[in-house]
N, C-alpha and C. Protein backbone atom coordinates (compact mmCIF):
# COMPACT_ATOMS: atom_id res chain seq x y z
N MET A 1 0.94 -1.10 -0.11
CA MET A 1 -0.10 -0.04 0.12
C MET A 1 0.77 1.19 0.26
N ASN A 2 0.60 2.05 -0.75
CA ASN A 2 1.35 3.23 -1.05
C ASN A 2 0.80 4.28 -0.63
N VAL A 3 1.22 4.10 0.94
CA VAL A 3 0.29 5.52 1.50
C VAL A 3 1.28 6.38 2.60
N LYS A 4 0.85 7.40 3.37
CA LYS A 4 1.59 7.83 4.28
C LYS A 4 0.92 8.77 5.02
N LEU A 5 1.09 9.07 6.32
CA LEU A 5 0.43 9.92 6.97
C LEU A 5 0.76 11.41 6.58
N VAL A 6 0.06 12.81 6.19
CA VAL A 6 0.83 13.71 6.44
C VAL A 6 -0.10 14.89 7.42
N LYS A 7 0.31 16.07 7.24
CA LYS A 7 -0.32 17.44 8.46
C LYS A 7 -0.89 17.86 7.26
N LEU A 8 -2.28 18.30 7.73
CA LEU A 8 -2.61 19.40 6.75
C LEU A 8 -2.35 20.79 6.71
N SER A 9 -2.12 21.26 5.33
CA SER A 9 -1.11 22.49 5.14
C SER A 9 -1.93 22.90 3.66
N TYR A 10 -1.93 24.05 3.40
CA TYR A 10 -1.95 24.63 2.09
C TYR A 10 -1.74 23.75 0.80
N GLN A 11 -0.73 23.01 0.73
CA GLN A 11 -0.29 22.17 -0.06
C GLN A 11 -1.55 21.00 -0.47
N PHE A 12 -2.57 20.73 0.44
CA PHE A 12 -2.81 19.64 0.42
C PHE A 12 -4.69 19.92 0.65
N LYS A 13 -4.62 21.36 0.25
CA LYS A 13 -6.13 21.85 0.54
C LYS A 13 -7.24 21.46 -0.27
N GLU A 14 -6.67 21.11 -1.61
CA GLU A 14 -7.98 20.34 -2.39
C GLU A 14 -8.03 18.91 -2.19
N HIS A 15 -6.76 18.57 -1.81
CA HIS A 15 -6.93 17.05 -1.47
C HIS A 15 -8.20 16.90 -0.35
N LEU A 16 -8.12 17.71 0.69
CA LEU A 16 -8.96 17.83 1.84
C LEU A 16 -10.55 18.07 1.01
N PHE A 17 -10.63 19.05 0.48
CA PHE A 17 -11.80 19.51 -0.07
C PHE A 17 -12.73 18.09 -1.04
N GLU A 18 -11.70 17.48 -1.97
CA GLU A 18 -12.27 16.45 -2.58
C GLU A 18 -12.75 15.24 -1.44
N MET A 19 -11.79 14.98 -0.44
CA MET A 19 -12.24 13.70 0.59
C MET A 19 -13.56 14.35 1.31
N MET A 20 -13.62 15.28 1.58
CA MET A 20 -14.75 15.86 2.62
C MET A 20 -16.12 16.10 1.92
N ASP A 21 -16.13 16.36 0.53
CA ASP A 21 -17.33 16.56 -0.16
C ASP A 21 -17.73 14.79 -0.41
N GLU A 22 -16.76 14.17 -0.86
CA GLU A 22 -17.27 12.41 -1.19
C GLU A 22 -17.83 12.17 0.72
N TRP A 23 -16.92 12.54 1.24
CA TRP A 23 -17.61 11.75 2.78
C TRP A 23 -19.00 12.27 3.18
N TYR A 24 -19.15 13.72 2.88
CA TYR A 24 -20.60 13.92 3.20
C TYR A 24 -21.60 13.56 1.94
N THR A 25 -21.35 13.24 0.99
CA THR A 25 -22.44 12.79 -0.26
C THR A 25 -22.72 11.29 0.24
N TYR A 26 -21.73 10.63 0.63
CA TYR A 26 -21.95 9.28 0.56
C TYR A 26 -22.63 8.90 2.30
N THR A 27 -22.47 9.58 3.50
CA THR A 27 -22.54 9.20 4.42
C THR A 27 -22.78 10.33 5.67
N ASN A 28 -23.45 10.30 6.85
CA ASN A 28 -23.42 11.27 7.43
C ASN A 28 -22.36 10.69 8.83
N SER A 29 -21.71 9.97 8.53
CA SER A 29 -20.61 9.63 9.73
C SER A 29 -19.97 10.72 9.83
N ASP A 30 -19.23 10.72 11.51
CA ASP A 30 -18.53 11.99 11.70
C ASP A 30 -17.32 11.35 12.26
N SER A 31 -16.72 10.23 11.55
CA SER A 31 -15.48 9.96 12.41
C SER A 31 -14.50 9.84 11.47
N PRO A 32 -13.36 10.27 11.88
CA PRO A 32 -12.89 10.70 13.18
C PRO A 32 -13.56 12.25 13.38
N PHE A 33 -14.14 12.55 14.42
CA PHE A 33 -14.74 14.03 14.93
C PHE A 33 -13.85 14.93 14.48
N ALA A 34 -12.47 15.15 15.03
CA ALA A 34 -11.96 16.22 14.69
C ALA A 34 -11.75 16.60 13.28
N ILE A 35 -12.26 16.23 11.98
CA ILE A 35 -12.06 16.37 10.99
C ILE A 35 -13.50 17.26 10.30
N PHE A 36 -14.37 16.80 11.26
CA PHE A 36 -15.97 17.59 11.08
C PHE A 36 -16.19 18.60 12.11
N LYS A 37 -15.44 18.90 13.00
CA LYS A 37 -15.72 19.73 13.68
C LYS A 37 -15.97 21.10 13.20
N ASN A 38 -15.18 21.43 12.28
CA ASN A 38 -15.52 22.74 11.72
C ASN A 38 -15.60 22.82 9.90
N ASP A 39 -16.12 23.85 9.73
CA ASP A 39 -16.59 23.78 7.92
C ASP A 39 -15.16 24.01 7.62
N TYR A 40 -14.73 22.87 6.53
CA TYR A 40 -13.65 22.79 5.70
C TYR A 40 -13.52 23.92 4.78
N HIS A 41 -14.85 24.49 4.37
CA HIS A 41 -15.00 25.48 3.43
C HIS A 41 -14.00 26.66 3.83
N ASP A 42 -14.02 26.87 5.19
CA ASP A 42 -13.02 28.42 5.46
C ASP A 42 -11.56 27.64 5.58
N PHE A 43 -11.12 27.66 4.76
CA PHE A 43 -9.80 26.66 5.20
C PHE A 43 -8.75 27.27 5.87
N ASP A 44 -9.04 28.33 5.90
CA ASP A 44 -7.92 29.08 7.16
C ASP A 44 -8.41 28.84 8.46
N LYS A 45 -9.49 29.16 8.63
CA LYS A 45 -9.96 28.84 9.93
C LYS A 45 -10.12 27.23 10.34
N TYR A 46 -10.35 26.31 9.53
CA TYR A 46 -10.40 25.02 9.63
C TYR A 46 -8.95 24.20 9.86
N LEU A 47 -7.95 25.03 9.32
CA LEU A 47 -6.61 24.81 9.69
C LEU A 47 -6.04 25.31 10.75
N ASN A 48 -6.33 26.56 11.31
CA ASN A 48 -6.07 26.77 12.36
C ASN A 48 -6.76 25.93 13.50
N GLU A 49 -7.91 25.63 13.39
CA GLU A 49 -8.76 25.13 14.57
C GLU A 49 -8.48 23.39 14.25
N LEU A 50 -7.91 23.01 13.64
CA LEU A 50 -8.16 21.65 13.38
C LEU A 50 -7.43 20.71 14.60
N GLU A 51 -6.47 21.31 15.24
CA GLU A 51 -5.73 20.89 16.24
C GLU A 51 -6.28 21.46 17.42
N ILE A 52 -6.15 20.51 18.71
CA ILE A 52 -6.17 21.48 20.11
C ILE A 52 -4.60 21.53 20.36
N LYS A 53 -4.41 22.77 20.32
CA LYS A 53 -3.12 23.00 20.92
C LYS A 53 -2.25 22.77 22.22
N PHE A 54 -3.68 23.10 23.37
CA PHE A 54 -3.29 23.11 24.78
C PHE A 54 -4.46 22.28 25.31
N ASP A 55 -4.51 21.82 26.56
CA ASP A 55 -5.27 21.10 27.33
C ASP A 55 -6.27 22.39 27.72
N THR A 56 -7.46 22.01 27.89
CA THR A 56 -8.40 22.63 29.10
C THR A 56 -9.12 21.98 29.60
N ASP A 57 -10.26 22.38 30.29
CA ASP A 57 -10.91 21.84 31.38
C ASP A 57 -11.76 20.40 30.60
N ASP A 58 -11.83 20.76 29.46
CA ASP A 58 -12.80 19.63 29.04
C ASP A 58 -12.00 19.20 27.36
N LYS A 59 -11.02 19.45 26.98
CA LYS A 59 -10.64 19.07 25.86
C LYS A 59 -9.18 18.79 26.24
N VAL A 60 -8.57 17.86 25.44
CA VAL A 60 -6.83 17.76 25.63
C VAL A 60 -6.16 17.92 24.02
N SER A 61 -4.88 18.05 24.25
CA SER A 61 -4.08 18.62 23.04
C SER A 61 -4.16 17.12 22.12
N ASP A 62 -4.50 17.23 20.76
CA ASP A 62 -4.16 16.25 19.69
C ASP A 62 -3.22 16.42 18.72
N SER A 63 -3.31 15.59 17.74
CA SER A 63 -2.51 15.34 16.53
C SER A 63 -3.51 15.11 15.51
N VAL A 64 -3.96 15.67 14.55
CA VAL A 64 -4.51 15.07 13.38
C VAL A 64 -3.47 14.97 12.04
N PHE A 65 -3.86 13.97 11.59
CA PHE A 65 -2.87 13.47 10.29
C PHE A 65 -4.07 12.51 9.40
N PHE A 66 -3.73 13.17 8.08
CA PHE A 66 -4.56 12.53 6.95
C PHE A 66 -3.46 11.29 6.19
N LEU A 67 -4.33 10.47 5.67
CA LEU A 67 -3.94 9.23 5.10
C LEU A 67 -3.77 9.77 3.51
N LEU A 68 -2.50 9.83 2.97
CA LEU A 68 -2.54 10.28 1.58
C LEU A 68 -2.00 8.88 1.02
N TYR A 69 -2.89 8.54 -0.07
CA TYR A 69 -2.92 7.53 -1.06
C TYR A 69 -1.79 7.82 -2.44
N LYS A 70 -0.77 7.62 -2.25
CA LYS A 70 0.22 8.18 -3.22
C LYS A 70 -0.01 7.94 -4.38
N ASP A 71 -0.46 6.63 -4.96
CA ASP A 71 -0.52 6.53 -6.26
C ASP A 71 -1.90 7.18 -6.95
N ASP A 72 -2.99 7.89 -6.21
CA ASP A 72 -4.00 8.34 -6.66
C ASP A 72 -3.89 10.02 -6.17
N ASN A 73 -2.59 10.24 -5.31
CA ASN A 73 -2.67 11.74 -5.02
C ASN A 73 -3.71 12.22 -4.20
N LYS A 74 -4.59 11.21 -3.35
CA LYS A 74 -5.44 11.71 -2.42
C LYS A 74 -5.57 11.19 -1.50
N PHE A 75 -6.19 12.36 -0.74
CA PHE A 75 -6.45 11.71 1.00
C PHE A 75 -7.63 10.71 1.10
N ILE A 76 -7.09 9.54 1.79
CA ILE A 76 -8.47 8.40 1.54
C ILE A 76 -8.64 8.11 3.25
N GLY A 77 -8.25 8.75 4.16
CA GLY A 77 -8.56 9.03 5.62
C GLY A 77 -8.08 9.96 6.30
N ALA A 78 -8.30 9.85 7.58
CA ALA A 78 -8.09 10.39 8.52
C ALA A 78 -7.78 10.01 9.97
N SER A 79 -6.89 10.47 10.96
CA SER A 79 -6.80 9.99 12.19
C SER A 79 -6.64 11.05 13.14
N ASN A 80 -6.86 11.31 14.42
CA ASN A 80 -6.87 12.03 15.36
C ASN A 80 -6.37 11.27 16.79
N ILE A 81 -5.09 11.59 17.16
CA ILE A 81 -4.35 11.19 17.94
C ILE A 81 -4.14 12.21 19.33
N ARG A 82 -5.41 11.72 20.68
CA ARG A 82 -5.32 12.65 21.66
C ARG A 82 -3.97 12.23 22.62
N HIS A 83 -3.29 13.25 22.95
CA HIS A 83 -2.18 12.96 23.52
C HIS A 83 -2.12 12.48 25.06
N LYS A 84 -3.54 12.70 25.59
CA LYS A 84 -3.89 11.88 26.73
C LYS A 84 -5.33 11.57 27.03
N LEU A 85 -5.43 10.81 28.17
CA LEU A 85 -7.28 10.64 28.32
C LEU A 85 -7.76 11.62 29.24
N ASN A 86 -8.67 12.55 29.12
CA ASN A 86 -9.42 12.69 30.12
C ASN A 86 -10.50 11.77 30.40
N GLU A 87 -11.51 11.95 31.58
CA GLU A 87 -12.67 11.08 32.02
C GLU A 87 -13.38 10.83 30.96
N TYR A 88 -13.68 11.57 29.92
CA TYR A 88 -14.62 11.07 29.10
C TYR A 88 -13.80 10.33 27.94
N LEU A 89 -12.60 10.54 27.50
CA LEU A 89 -12.13 9.89 26.36
C LEU A 89 -11.53 8.55 26.91
N LEU A 90 -11.54 8.55 28.62
CA LEU A 90 -10.84 7.17 29.09
C LEU A 90 -11.79 6.46 29.19
N ASN A 91 -13.04 6.53 29.22
CA ASN A 91 -14.27 5.50 29.24
C ASN A 91 -14.70 5.57 27.72
N TYR A 92 -15.02 6.71 26.90
CA TYR A 92 -15.63 6.45 25.70
C TYR A 92 -14.82 6.66 24.48
N GLY A 93 -13.68 7.53 24.26
CA GLY A 93 -13.41 7.75 23.40
C GLY A 93 -12.19 7.36 22.70
N GLY A 94 -11.29 7.10 23.58
CA GLY A 94 -9.97 6.46 23.53
C GLY A 94 -8.66 7.57 22.88
N HIS A 95 -7.37 7.31 22.79
CA HIS A 95 -6.44 8.01 22.24
C HIS A 95 -6.75 8.17 20.62
N ILE A 96 -7.40 7.34 20.15
CA ILE A 96 -7.25 7.57 18.60
C ILE A 96 -8.36 7.38 18.00
N GLY A 97 -9.00 7.95 17.14
CA GLY A 97 -10.07 8.25 16.18
C GLY A 97 -9.87 8.24 14.94
N ASP A 98 -10.37 7.43 14.06
CA ASP A 98 -9.90 7.36 12.79
C ASP A 98 -11.18 6.96 11.87
N GLY A 99 -10.82 7.33 10.31
CA GLY A 99 -12.11 7.01 9.43
C GLY A 99 -11.26 6.89 8.03
N ILE A 100 -11.98 6.09 7.28
CA ILE A 100 -11.60 6.13 5.65
C ILE A 100 -12.79 6.56 4.77
N ARG A 101 -12.30 7.48 3.68
CA ARG A 101 -13.71 7.85 3.00
C ARG A 101 -14.10 6.64 2.33
N PRO A 102 -15.76 7.09 1.94
CA PRO A 102 -16.14 6.03 1.75
C PRO A 102 -16.08 4.90 0.34
N THR A 103 -15.28 5.46 -0.78
CA THR A 103 -15.08 4.63 -1.80
C THR A 103 -13.70 3.79 -1.58
N TYR A 104 -13.16 3.97 -0.34
CA TYR A 104 -11.55 3.14 -0.15
C TYR A 104 -11.85 2.20 0.64
N ARG A 105 -13.19 2.18 1.66
CA ARG A 105 -13.46 1.14 2.35
C ARG A 105 -13.61 -0.11 2.32
N ASN A 106 -13.29 -0.87 3.32
CA ASN A 106 -13.14 -2.21 2.89
C ASN A 106 -11.84 -2.87 1.57
N LYS A 107 -10.96 -2.28 2.18
CA LYS A 107 -9.55 -2.59 1.07
C LYS A 107 -8.24 -2.71 1.71
N GLY A 108 -8.39 -2.65 3.22
CA GLY A 108 -7.60 -2.61 4.21
C GLY A 108 -6.84 -1.35 4.48
N TYR A 109 -7.16 -0.25 4.04
CA TYR A 109 -6.72 1.14 4.51
C TYR A 109 -6.96 1.65 5.64
N GLY A 110 -7.90 0.70 6.37
CA GLY A 110 -8.24 1.18 7.53
C GLY A 110 -7.04 0.47 8.75
N ASN A 111 -6.96 -0.81 8.56
CA ASN A 111 -5.92 -1.34 9.21
C ASN A 111 -4.58 -0.51 9.03
N LYS A 112 -4.19 0.00 7.50
CA LYS A 112 -2.71 0.67 7.67
C LYS A 112 -2.64 1.95 8.01
N LEU A 113 -3.88 2.55 8.34
CA LEU A 113 -4.35 4.05 8.94
C LEU A 113 -4.11 3.95 10.31
N VAL A 114 -4.62 2.83 11.02
CA VAL A 114 -4.45 2.74 12.31
C VAL A 114 -2.87 2.14 12.88
N TYR A 115 -2.51 1.56 12.18
CA TYR A 115 -0.86 0.70 12.37
C TYR A 115 0.09 2.17 12.17
N LEU A 116 -0.01 3.05 11.28
CA LEU A 116 0.56 4.43 10.88
C LEU A 116 0.11 5.31 12.34
N SER A 117 -0.82 5.60 12.62
CA SER A 117 -1.41 6.31 13.69
C SER A 117 -0.82 5.34 15.09
N LEU A 118 -0.96 4.32 15.14
CA LEU A 118 -0.36 3.70 16.45
C LEU A 118 1.47 4.25 16.27
N GLN A 119 2.10 4.05 15.47
CA GLN A 119 3.41 4.67 15.20
C GLN A 119 3.75 6.02 15.52
N GLU A 120 2.66 6.77 15.77
CA GLU A 120 2.54 8.02 15.52
C GLU A 120 2.38 8.57 17.42
N ALA A 121 1.51 7.56 17.66
CA ALA A 121 1.37 7.60 19.00
C ALA A 121 2.40 6.93 19.98
N LYS A 122 3.38 6.16 19.66
CA LYS A 122 4.45 5.94 20.23
C LYS A 122 5.47 6.86 20.18
N LYS A 123 5.60 7.77 19.07
CA LYS A 123 6.35 9.19 19.32
C LYS A 123 5.94 10.04 20.14
N LEU A 124 4.94 10.18 20.45
CA LEU A 124 4.36 10.98 21.53
C LEU A 124 4.60 10.34 22.97
N ASN A 125 5.10 9.18 23.10
CA ASN A 125 5.29 8.66 24.21
C ASN A 125 4.21 8.07 24.76
N ILE A 126 3.23 7.77 24.42
CA ILE A 126 1.85 6.89 24.39
C ILE A 126 2.57 5.47 24.15
N ASN A 127 2.49 4.49 25.18
CA ASN A 127 2.80 3.34 25.35
C ASN A 127 1.87 2.19 25.73
N LYS A 128 0.60 2.95 25.99
CA LYS A 128 -0.29 2.07 25.93
C LYS A 128 -1.78 2.97 25.73
N VAL A 129 -1.97 2.55 24.46
CA VAL A 129 -3.04 3.10 23.44
C VAL A 129 -4.57 2.59 23.93
N LEU A 130 -5.46 3.42 24.29
CA LEU A 130 -7.04 2.99 24.29
C LEU A 130 -7.75 3.10 23.03
N MET A 131 -8.20 2.25 22.32
CA MET A 131 -8.98 2.51 21.36
C MET A 131 -10.68 1.92 21.50
N THR A 132 -11.42 2.63 21.03
CA THR A 132 -13.06 2.46 21.03
C THR A 132 -13.76 2.25 19.79
N CYS A 133 -14.79 1.32 20.02
CA CYS A 133 -15.53 1.65 18.79
C CYS A 133 -16.79 1.42 19.09
N ASN A 134 -18.29 1.79 18.23
CA ASN A 134 -19.31 1.38 18.42
C ASN A 134 -19.48 0.12 18.51
N LYS A 135 -20.22 -0.92 19.61
CA LYS A 135 -20.18 -2.54 19.13
C LYS A 135 -21.09 -2.83 17.88
N ASN A 136 -21.65 -2.14 17.14
CA ASN A 136 -22.16 -2.17 16.06
C ASN A 136 -21.24 -1.92 14.72
N ASN A 137 -20.20 -1.39 14.91
CA ASN A 137 -19.18 -1.12 13.87
C ASN A 137 -18.04 -2.33 13.75
N ILE A 138 -18.45 -3.54 13.18
CA ILE A 138 -17.65 -4.73 13.00
C ILE A 138 -16.32 -4.26 12.60
N ALA A 139 -16.19 -3.62 11.23
CA ALA A 139 -15.05 -3.20 10.70
C ALA A 139 -13.96 -2.34 11.71
N SER A 140 -14.34 -1.30 12.41
CA SER A 140 -13.56 -0.78 13.38
C SER A 140 -12.94 -1.91 14.08
N ARG A 141 -13.85 -2.64 15.10
CA ARG A 141 -13.58 -3.89 15.85
C ARG A 141 -12.38 -4.76 15.39
N LYS A 142 -12.41 -4.82 14.18
CA LYS A 142 -12.06 -5.90 13.56
C LYS A 142 -10.24 -5.42 13.22
N THR A 143 -10.13 -3.98 12.93
CA THR A 143 -9.28 -3.01 12.75
C THR A 143 -8.47 -3.13 13.82
N ILE A 144 -9.32 -2.62 15.00
CA ILE A 144 -8.49 -2.35 16.49
C ILE A 144 -8.03 -4.07 16.75
N VAL A 145 -8.29 -5.06 16.77
CA VAL A 145 -7.84 -6.39 17.37
C VAL A 145 -6.68 -6.61 16.21
N LYS A 146 -6.97 -6.60 14.93
CA LYS A 146 -6.12 -6.63 13.85
C LYS A 146 -4.61 -6.00 14.37
N ASN A 147 -4.71 -4.61 14.57
CA ASN A 147 -3.62 -3.93 15.38
C ASN A 147 -3.15 -4.16 16.69
N GLY A 148 -3.41 -5.52 17.33
CA GLY A 148 -3.00 -5.53 18.55
C GLY A 148 -4.24 -5.48 19.68
N GLY A 149 -4.95 -4.75 19.41
CA GLY A 149 -5.94 -3.97 20.81
C GLY A 149 -6.71 -5.65 21.59
N ILE A 150 -6.56 -5.73 22.75
CA ILE A 150 -7.16 -6.58 23.56
C ILE A 150 -8.57 -5.81 23.97
N PHE A 151 -9.33 -6.66 24.01
CA PHE A 151 -10.69 -6.16 24.39
C PHE A 151 -10.56 -5.88 25.99
N GLU A 152 -11.19 -4.93 26.58
CA GLU A 152 -11.05 -4.87 27.93
C GLU A 152 -12.83 -4.82 28.43
N ASN A 153 -13.97 -4.32 27.80
CA ASN A 153 -15.18 -4.09 28.17
C ASN A 153 -15.90 -3.32 27.55
N GLU A 154 -17.36 -3.55 27.58
CA GLU A 154 -18.28 -2.60 27.11
C GLU A 154 -18.77 -1.65 28.10
N ILE A 155 -19.23 -0.42 28.00
CA ILE A 155 -19.76 0.68 28.22
C ILE A 155 -20.44 1.36 27.61
N VAL A 156 -21.96 1.75 28.36
CA VAL A 156 -23.02 2.52 27.25
C VAL A 156 -22.58 3.82 27.55
N GLU A 157 -22.54 4.97 26.35
CA GLU A 157 -22.24 6.22 26.64
C GLU A 157 -23.33 6.79 26.79
N PRO A 158 -23.67 7.74 27.99
CA PRO A 158 -24.71 8.33 28.33
C PRO A 158 -26.06 9.16 27.47
N SER A 159 -24.90 9.75 26.58
CA SER A 159 -25.67 10.83 25.72
C SER A 159 -26.36 10.24 24.80
N SER A 160 -26.13 8.92 23.59
CA SER A 160 -26.38 8.63 22.71
C SER A 160 -26.69 6.91 23.16
N ASN A 161 -26.60 6.62 24.34
CA ASN A 161 -27.17 5.09 24.84
C ASN A 161 -26.35 4.02 23.70
N LYS A 162 -25.26 4.16 23.05
CA LYS A 162 -24.82 3.60 22.13
C LYS A 162 -23.83 2.81 23.50
N ILE A 163 -23.79 1.23 23.05
CA ILE A 163 -22.85 0.25 23.49
C ILE A 163 -21.33 0.68 22.96
N ILE A 164 -20.24 1.04 23.52
CA ILE A 164 -18.99 1.34 23.16
C ILE A 164 -18.00 0.10 23.74
N GLN A 165 -16.90 -0.23 22.73
CA GLN A 165 -16.06 -1.63 23.28
C GLN A 165 -14.92 -0.68 23.37
N ARG A 166 -14.44 -1.21 24.60
CA ARG A 166 -12.97 -0.71 24.75
C ARG A 166 -11.95 -1.82 24.84
N PHE A 167 -10.64 -1.23 24.04
CA PHE A 167 -9.68 -2.14 23.46
C PHE A 167 -8.43 -1.51 24.13
N TRP A 168 -7.41 -2.26 24.43
CA TRP A 168 -5.98 -1.82 25.02
C TRP A 168 -4.77 -2.16 23.95
N ILE A 169 -3.92 -1.34 23.29
CA ILE A 169 -3.12 -2.02 22.84
C ILE A 169 -1.59 -1.31 23.24
N ASN A 170 -0.71 -2.42 23.36
CA ASN A 170 0.45 -2.09 24.17
C ASN A 170 1.60 -1.87 23.26
N LEU A 171 2.27 -0.53 22.94
CA LEU A 171 3.01 -0.33 21.92
C LEU A 171 4.56 -0.59 22.26
């Protein structure tokens, strides 16, 4: 797979627009949340607010990466790595959120995205990574397990009533 993780910059503005346009056309998924929290059409603001640079009472600093498929010169996914866990993330969100754009799903890119994201987490000195997924998201569960995820438990997210599965990965 000829892919790599990149940080968003003006060089990749059109890559972002194309991926996000497709994502919104095909699905109402908002995973990883970090790339959907702001309107990408205002690129300067989007770029400036993409990552959380400092911890606050309810947010932790994070890094956002985009999966560039070099053969097609396209963004095909993204991941959000939280540098630490607050109480909410410890229970429901985990260290890494990830997603693959609709037309590239079920082709193994999710596994590669998680693998590369785990390498970035290791660079941030995160030695034990928590990943979570909705119990109904079989593809995410398989991707987490394939990348070393060990199931810990299930917990109900109170605002959505969804069952969240929690997995730990030792790096």
